Amino acid sequence: MTPGITADSIVNLCGAIGLAVAMMTFYRRDPRSPLTFRLLLALGVIAILFLVRGVAWWSGSATLDDISVLPAALIPLGALIVTEGILRRHAPRAVKLAALVGGLLLGLGGTLGLERFAMPYAVVLALFQLAAFVTCGVLLATRDRAALMASENRSIGRLAVGALVVIPFILTDFRTLFPEIPVRLGALGALLTVTVMLIAGGGAETRRHGLTLMAVRLASSALLGCAAAFIASDVDAAQIIRFCAVAVAGVLTIGLMTDALRALFESQEPGVLNSVAASPARTRDQLIGELARHPIFESARRYREGELAAYDPPLLHDFLSRQRVLRRSDAPWGLPATHPAIERMVSLMTANAATHLIVLSHDPVDLIALAVPVTSADPATETALALVRRLLALTPETA
């Protein structure tokens, strides 16, 4: 087996695994959506293509290689189905018939061995796929924007950009047309596309973080591939490209798997906000009792004004009226360190080894002192504590 075939097989198998993981993620996010069903159908066809191709090239099976043409020819139909779901309207009947009949004819023809007419068959299949993508692009571009929500129009814009980016990757799969290409990159393009689709589903801040992590993964994996290429004795440009493609495909697949597992574990073990949202508590004391079950609040202790006599509560009223959550690392919180209220707050936090004070009420004083482990001290936790404080402050003392 040549280095090119080996790299092709690994990249396609990574693509199949990565798309399968992405399908599970999309299903978990919204299992009942009609668009989800259409998207899973299209991704399933592509995943089967990559799996059959990868196994065929790895094993040298000509039969499997012929069979792989069927899902390849059905990709345009899958793209059209997704386009209809996004636009929430049917494509012209002639376009749907062309995608269905053309896909079946080309797929069955390849399965029956027409690929021995390699060049004409590859040209027809490539033109068929490109025509389908162009048609879907035209349908998206000529959509009735007023009939769709602003978020849907933004998603369509991102999808159009992704389609333009992935087309060059798809063309590399036609080795007959481009024999000098070191490795087929269609599966790598699909991995990039689904990774961006999963990132685009979050908020603006989440998207920025996700794209940053993706850029780090791509850059580091490409550098790792370049370094690994020099282990071989006969290093050339083609070999470096193969190593980089394998490394990037592997890292993207591993990233999809770890992200999916992290989301699954987090859903099984709800965070602070999920615990509060699901709590049946009716009073503030009951809600604090529920929070005590969460690891962050295990060491929390509530102080009412009567328990703070040694800290001169009347002196604290004015200072605490302007505070919501006090972080020990932010002391003295905009005042001189010698200010009497600051000295008392620092003393209270030191006595309890507390990192945070949640101010439930300033008159009378009602506080919660807790120690957030350094492993949990991140912006998400700080935001959760601020929201928990607001919920506790709005929860009545009695039912």
C-alpha positions as a printed NumPy array, in Angstrom:
array([[  0.   ,   0.   ,   0.   ],
       [  1.473,   3.323,  -1.068],
       [  1.857,   6.304,   1.33 ],
       [ -0.84 ,   8.18 ,  -0.597],
       [ -3.395,   5.367,  -0.232],
       [ -2.528,   4.999,   3.458],
       [ -3.047,   8.713,   4.079],
       [ -6.302,   8.657,   2.071],
       [ -7.611,   5.774,   4.167],
       [ -6.746,   7.351,   7.524],
       [ -8.211,  10.757,   6.614],
       [-11.456,   9.158,   5.392],
       [-11.82 ,   6.924,   8.451],
       [-11.276,   9.976,  10.675],
       [-13.918,  11.78 ,   8.635],
       [-16.409,   8.943,   9.146],
       [-15.82 ,   8.86 ,  12.908],
       [-15.958,  12.646,  13.219],
       [-19.205,  12.933,  11.263],
       [-20.773,  10.155,  13.346],
       [-19.889,  12.057,  16.523],
       [-21.252,  15.295,  15.037],
       [-24.498,  13.508,  14.155],
       [-24.917,  12.359,  17.76 ],
       [-24.267,  15.911,  18.961],
       [-26.826,  17.432,  16.591],
       [-29.375,  14.801,  17.611],
       [-28.78 ,  15.415,  21.321],
       [-29.239,  19.166,  20.844],
       [-32.602,  18.97 ,  19.079],
       [-33.859,  15.419,  18.433],
       [-37.376,  16.382,  17.272],
       [-36.559,  19.094,  14.749],
       [-37.365,  18.296,  11.092],
       [-34.183,  20.141,  10.088],
       [-32.176,  17.902,  12.409],
       [-33.582,  14.838,  10.66 ],
       [-32.628,  16.227,   7.251],
       [-29.156,  17.173,   8.45 ],
       [-28.581,  13.745,   9.972],
       [-29.692,  12.111,   6.735],
       [-27.212,  14.142,   4.677],
       [-24.356,  13.659,   7.147],
       [-25.131,   9.949,   7.343],
       [-24.714,   9.552,   3.579],
       [-21.371,  11.372,   3.705],
       [-20.189,   9.363,   6.732],
       [-21.022,   6.09 ,   4.947],
       [-19.059,   7.306,   1.93 ],
       [-15.97 ,   8.037,   4.007],
       [-16.26 ,   4.76 ,   5.915],
       [-16.641,   2.584,   2.821],
       [-13.858,   4.442,   1.018],
       [-11.498,   4.218,   3.975],
       [-12.041,   0.482,   4.397],
       [-11.848,  -0.124,   0.639],
       [ -8.549,   1.664,   0.19 ],
       [ -7.049,   0.173,   3.353],
       [ -8.021,  -3.367,   2.39 ],
       [ -7.539,  -2.949,  -1.355],
       [-11.098,  -4.123,  -2.044],
       [-12.213,  -3.103,  -5.542],
       [-15.807,  -4.138,  -4.719],
       [-16.074,  -1.751,  -1.787],
       [-14.456,   0.962,  -3.879],
       [-17.183,   0.519,  -6.509],
       [-19.936,   0.532,  -3.846],
       [-18.613,   3.806,  -2.405],
       [-19.714,   5.594,  -5.585],
       [-23.391,   5.194,  -4.585],
       [-23.256,   7.418,  -1.459],
       [-20.942,   9.809,  -3.353],
       [-23.586,  10.247,  -6.043],
       [-26.321,  10.787,  -3.421],
       [-24.517,  13.695,  -1.736],
       [-26.234,  16.27 ,  -4.009],
       [-29.626,  14.892,  -2.963],
       [-28.64 ,  15.213,   0.692],
       [-27.481,  18.807,   0.153],
       [-30.792,  19.649,  -1.525],
       [-32.782,  18.079,   1.326],
       [-30.905,  20.203,   3.88 ],
       [-31.372,  23.322,   1.741],
       [-35.149,  22.739,   1.658],
       [-35.183,  22.354,   5.427],
       [-33.255,  25.572,   5.976],
       [-35.49 ,  27.559,   3.615],
       [-38.658,  25.866,   4.901],
       [-39.94 ,  25.44 ,   1.359],
       [-39.656,  22.898,  -1.447],
       [-37.135,  23.169,  -4.25 ],
       [-38.475,  23.077,  -7.829],
       [-39.703,  19.605,  -8.786],
       [-37.298,  19.413, -11.744],
       [-34.331,  20.064,  -9.464],
       [-35.411,  17.345,  -7.037],
       [-35.952,  14.823,  -9.827],
       [-32.544,  15.634, -11.32 ],
       [-30.83 ,  15.15 ,  -7.947],
       [-32.642,  11.857,  -7.273],
       [-32.463,  10.291, -10.749],
       [-28.938,  11.544, -11.441],
       [-27.703,  10.291,  -8.092],
       [-29.216,   6.837,  -8.563],
       [-27.971,   6.458, -12.134],
       [-24.434,   7.557, -11.349],
       [-24.351,   5.556,  -8.12 ],
       [-25.655,   2.346,  -9.652],
       [-23.421,   2.844, -12.675],
       [-20.35 ,   3.085, -10.452],
       [-21.469,   0.066,  -8.413],
       [-21.845,  -1.965, -11.627],
       [-18.308,  -1.13 , -12.701],
       [-18.685,   1.816, -15.064],
       [-15.715,   3.384, -13.289],
       [-13.495,   1.544, -15.746],
       [-14.358,   4.514, -17.966],
       [-12.441,   6.436, -15.348],
       [-11.977,   9.861, -16.842],
       [-15.462,  10.387, -18.367],
       [-17.151,   8.974, -15.264],
       [-15.115,  11.171, -12.885],
       [-15.854,  14.253, -14.966],
       [-19.607,  13.552, -14.981],
       [-19.704,  12.844, -11.229],
       [-17.675,  15.947, -10.404],
       [-19.852,  18.147, -12.608],
       [-22.988,  16.624, -11.088],
       [-21.833,  17.398,  -7.544],
       [-20.693,  20.913,  -8.435],
       [-23.978,  21.622, -10.24 ],
       [-25.887,  20.495,  -7.166],
       [-23.891,  22.749,  -4.843],
       [-24.288,  25.698,  -7.201],
       [-28.044,  25.064,  -7.397],
       [-28.322,  24.942,  -3.603],
       [-26.304,  28.154,  -3.435],
       [-28.65 ,  29.866,  -5.875],
       [-31.705,  28.722,  -3.895],
       [-30.157,  30.091,  -0.687],
       [-29.095,  33.36 ,  -2.314],
       [-32.536,  34.007,  -3.841],
       [-34.47 ,  33.178,  -0.68 ],
       [-37.195,  35.392,   0.739],
       [-35.222,  36.96 ,   3.574],
       [-38.312,  38.524,   5.101],
       [-39.858,  35.079,   5.594],
       [-36.923,  33.951,   7.758],
       [-35.703,  35.133,  11.134],
       [-32.524,  37.196,  11.407],
       [-30.711,  34.283,  13.064],
       [-31.718,  31.99 ,  10.186],
       [-30.439,  34.473,   7.604],
       [-27.121,  34.69 ,   9.461],
       [-26.886,  30.896,   9.569],
       [-27.516,  30.689,   5.831],
       [-24.757,  33.217,   5.223],
       [-22.323,  31.127,   7.265],
       [-23.446,  27.989,   5.438],
       [-22.796,  29.618,   2.068],
       [-19.27 ,  30.597,   3.123],
       [-18.672,  27.066,   4.409],
       [-19.836,  25.58 ,   1.098],
       [-17.419,  27.768,  -0.838],
       [-14.572,  26.734,   1.458],
       [-15.319,  23.006,   1.214],
       [-15.628,  22.786,  -2.601],
       [-11.822,  22.746,  -3.208],
       [-11.512,  19.93 ,  -0.652],
       [-14.181,  17.921,  -2.484],
       [-12.398,  18.319,  -5.829],
       [ -9.266,  16.681,  -4.418],
       [-11.242,  13.431,  -4.044],
       [-11.244,  13.048,  -7.834],
       [ -7.779,  11.571,  -8.148],
       [ -8.496,  10.742, -11.806],
       [ -8.848,  14.434, -12.594],
       [ -6.022,  15.588, -10.33 ],
       [ -3.473,  12.747, -10.189],
       [ -0.712,  14.891,  -8.676],
       [ -2.598,  15.667,  -5.453],
       [ -0.73 ,  13.932,  -2.558],
       [ -3.828,  13.121,  -0.462],
       [ -7.602,  13.304,  -0.855],
       [ -8.946,  16.056,   1.411],
       [-12.735,  15.689,   1.046],
       [-13.087,  14.13 ,   4.505],
       [-10.904,  16.845,   6.031],
       [-13.146,  19.501,   4.492],
       [-16.2  ,  17.779,   5.967],
       [-14.579,  17.695,   9.419],
       [-13.826,  21.414,   9.208],
       [-17.403,  22.152,   8.127],
       [-19.153,  20.212,  10.911],
       [-16.757,  21.63 ,  13.501],
       [-17.649,  25.171,  12.439],
       [-21.366,  24.265,  12.354],
       [-21.21 ,  23.029,  15.943],
       [-19.356,  26.158,  17.041],
       [-21.811,  28.456,  15.226],
       [-24.675,  27.044,  17.287],
       [-23.525,  28.892,  20.432],
       [-23.59 ,  32.533,  21.498],
       [-21.189,  35.206,  20.284],
       [-18.705,  34.677,  23.116],
       [-18.921,  30.898,  22.75 ],
       [-18.277,  31.203,  19.007],
       [-15.182,  33.323,  19.597],
       [-13.823,  30.846,  22.108],
       [-14.665,  27.898,  19.857],
       [-13.031,  29.435,  16.793],
       [ -9.942,  30.285,  18.83 ],
       [ -9.67 ,  26.707,  20.083],
       [-10.203,  25.415,  16.561],
       [ -7.426,  27.653,  15.223],
       [ -5.08 ,  26.405,  17.944],
       [ -5.943,  22.798,  17.124],
       [ -5.372,  23.306,  13.404],
       [ -2.075,  25.131,  13.834],
       [ -0.668,  22.73 ,  16.436],
       [ -1.74 ,  19.617,  14.53 ],
       [ -0.268,  20.952,  11.289],
       [  3.033,  21.642,  13.048],
       [  2.922,  18.161,  14.589],
       [  2.37 ,  16.666,  11.131],
       [  5.331,  18.6  ,   9.712],
       [  7.553,  17.425,  12.545],
       [  6.415,  13.802,  12.188],
       [  7.096,  13.857,   8.445],
       [ 10.808,  14.27 ,   9.097],
       [ 10.896,  10.935,  10.923],
       [ 10.655,   9.237,   7.524],
       [ 13.853,   8.838,   5.55 ],
       [ 12.532,  10.133,   2.227],
       [ 10.917,  13.465,   3.08 ],
       [  9.429,  15.52 ,   0.274],
       [  6.647,  18.085,  -0.073],
       [  4.012,  15.428,  -0.831],
       [  4.944,  13.43 ,   2.256],
       [  4.777,  16.526,   4.468],
       [  1.29 ,  17.332,   3.124],
       [  0.147,  13.743,   3.835],
       [  1.441,  13.848,   7.41 ],
       [ -0.187,  17.24 ,   8.003],
       [ -3.525,  16.039,   6.579],
       [ -3.508,  12.93 ,   8.77 ],
       [ -2.553,  14.922,  11.88 ],
       [ -5.192,  17.625,  11.3  ],
       [ -7.93 ,  15.062,  10.56 ],
       [ -7.011,  13.084,  13.666],
       [ -6.943,  16.123,  15.944],
       [-10.276,  17.434,  14.612],
       [-11.861,  14.008,  15.153],
       [-10.468,  13.745,  18.678],
       [-11.681,  17.29 ,  19.361],
       [-15.208,  16.415,  18.255],
       [-15.166,  13.298,  20.427],
       [-13.882,  15.055,  23.556],
       [-16.301,  17.975,  23.136],
       [-19.213,  15.55 ,  22.766],
       [-18.166,  13.549,  25.836],
       [-17.674,  16.728,  27.88 ],
       [-21.175,  17.904,  26.982],
       [-22.588,  14.479,  27.862],
       [-20.863,  14.39 ,  31.259],
       [-21.976,  17.949,  32.048],
       [-25.574,  17.079,  31.204],
       [-25.448,  14.106,  33.572],
       [-23.975,  16.206,  36.39 ],
       [-25.837,  19.533,  36.384],
       [-23.998,  22.725,  37.293],
       [-24.962,  25.343,  39.854],
       [-27.508,  27.129,  37.663],
       [-29.093,  23.869,  36.495],
       [-29.413,  22.759,  40.122],
       [-31.134,  26.   ,  41.061],
       [-33.429,  25.907,  38.03 ],
       [-34.528,  22.338,  38.786],
       [-34.914,  22.902,  42.541],
       [-38.423,  22.624,  44.039],
       [-37.404,  24.954,  46.913],
       [-39.931,  27.648,  47.84 ],
       [-37.97 ,  29.63 ,  50.44 ],
       [-34.484,  31.068,  50.633],
       [-33.417,  28.593,  53.334],
       [-34.644,  25.652,  51.261],
       [-32.838,  26.937,  48.179],
       [-29.599,  27.394,  50.125],
       [-30.015,  23.839,  51.39 ],
       [-30.323,  22.627,  47.797],
       [-27.21 ,  24.573,  46.809],
       [-25.248,  22.956,  49.64 ],
       [-25.374,  19.701,  47.674],
       [-23.266,  21.255,  44.924],
       [-19.467,  20.941,  45.4  ],
       [-18.883,  24.711,  45.196],
       [-21.314,  25.355,  48.057],
       [-20.259,  22.443,  50.269],
       [-18.227,  24.725,  52.552],
       [-20.625,  27.669,  52.357],
       [-21.82 ,  29.285,  55.578],
       [-24.634,  31.786,  55.945],
       [-24.245,  34.793,  58.287],
       [-27.222,  36.855,  59.4  ],
       [-26.838,  40.181,  61.173],
       [-27.21 ,  38.65 ,  64.619],
       [-24.199,  36.403,  63.995],
       [-22.022,  39.322,  62.877],
       [-22.13 ,  41.362,  66.073],
       [-18.323,  41.258,  66.317],
       [-18.066,  42.852,  62.867],
       [-20.26 ,  45.918,  63.638],
       [-23.154,  45.338,  61.179],
       [-24.362,  48.984,  61.169],
       [-20.933,  49.975,  59.838],
       [-21.344,  47.511,  56.956],
       [-24.79 ,  48.631,  55.768],
       [-23.651,  51.431,  53.49 ],
       [-20.711,  49.487,  52.02 ],
       [-22.714,  46.321,  51.322],
       [-25.558,  48.294,  49.696],
       [-23.254,  48.799,  46.69 ],
       [-21.974,  45.218,  46.516],
       [-23.364,  41.982,  45.125],
       [-20.533,  39.436,  45.23 ],
       [-17.193,  40.183,  46.896],
       [-14.084,  38.372,  45.645],
       [-11.161,  38.152,  48.054],
       [ -8.731,  38.75 ,  45.192],
       [-10.411,  42.107,  44.418],
       [ -9.993,  43.541,  47.934],
       [-10.165,  46.404,  48.984],
       [-12.988,  46.791,  46.406],
       [-12.337,  50.413,  45.454],
       [-11.807,  51.752,  48.977],
       [ -8.674,  52.274,  51.114],
       [ -7.474,  49.108,  52.797],
       [ -7.724,  50.881,  56.143],
       [-11.439,  51.613,  55.735],
       [-13.282,  50.081,  58.73 ],
       [-15.788,  48.189,  56.55 ],
       [-12.979,  46.781,  54.404],
       [-11.039,  45.629,  57.454],
       [-14.093,  43.815,  58.79 ],
       [-14.928,  42.134,  55.481],
       [-11.344,  40.969,  54.988],
       [-11.298,  39.687,  58.573],
       [-14.566,  37.766,  58.014],
       [-13.26 ,  36.158,  54.821],
       [ -9.943,  35.28 ,  56.454],
       [-11.686,  33.698,  59.436],
       [-13.7  ,  31.446,  57.094],
       [-10.927,  30.874,  54.514],
       [-13.505,  32.258,  52.08 ],
       [-12.78 ,  33.397,  48.534],
       [-16.225,  34.948,  47.963],
       [-18.972,  36.676,  49.927],
       [-22.451,  36.681,  48.426],
       [-24.488,  39.643,  49.686],
       [-28.141,  38.633,  50.028],
       [-29.155,  41.747,  51.947],
       [-27.344,  44.808,  53.314],
       [-29.946,  45.882,  55.9  ],
       [-30.222,  43.663,  57.799],
       [-26.91 ,  42.103,  56.793],
       [-27.297,  38.648,  55.28 ],
       [-24.208,  37.024,  53.739],
       [-22.974,  33.694,  52.444],
       [-19.249,  33.   ,  52.761],
       [-17.826,  30.261,  50.555],
       [-14.488,  29.012,  49.26 ],
       [-14.341,  28.348,  45.527],
       [-11.6  ,  25.803,  44.674],
       [ -8.903,  27.134,  42.393],
       [ -9.801,  24.416,  39.861],
       [-13.323,  25.868,  39.589],
       [-12.388,  29.561,  39.599],
       [-13.186,  30.612,  36.052],
       [-15.384,  33.288,  34.414],
       [-18.27 ,  30.83 ,  34.046],
       [-18.272,  30.158,  37.79 ],
       [-18.139,  33.884,  38.575],
       [-21.144,  34.467,  36.324],
       [-22.991,  31.556,  37.959],
       [-22.351,  32.972,  41.436],
       [-23.677,  36.39 ,  40.391],
       [-26.836,  34.813,  38.972],
       [-27.285,  32.601,  42.048],
       [-27.022,  35.691,  44.23 ],
       [-29.746,  37.405,  42.226],
       [-32.003,  34.346,  42.476],
       [-31.435,  34.035,  46.226],
       [-32.126,  37.717,  46.76 ],
       [-35.449,  37.383,  44.905],
       [-36.488,  34.21 ,  46.745],
       [-38.821,  34.955,  49.702],
       [-37.743,  34.138,  53.238],
       [-41.028,  32.344,  53.888],
       [-43.392,  30.441,  51.608]])
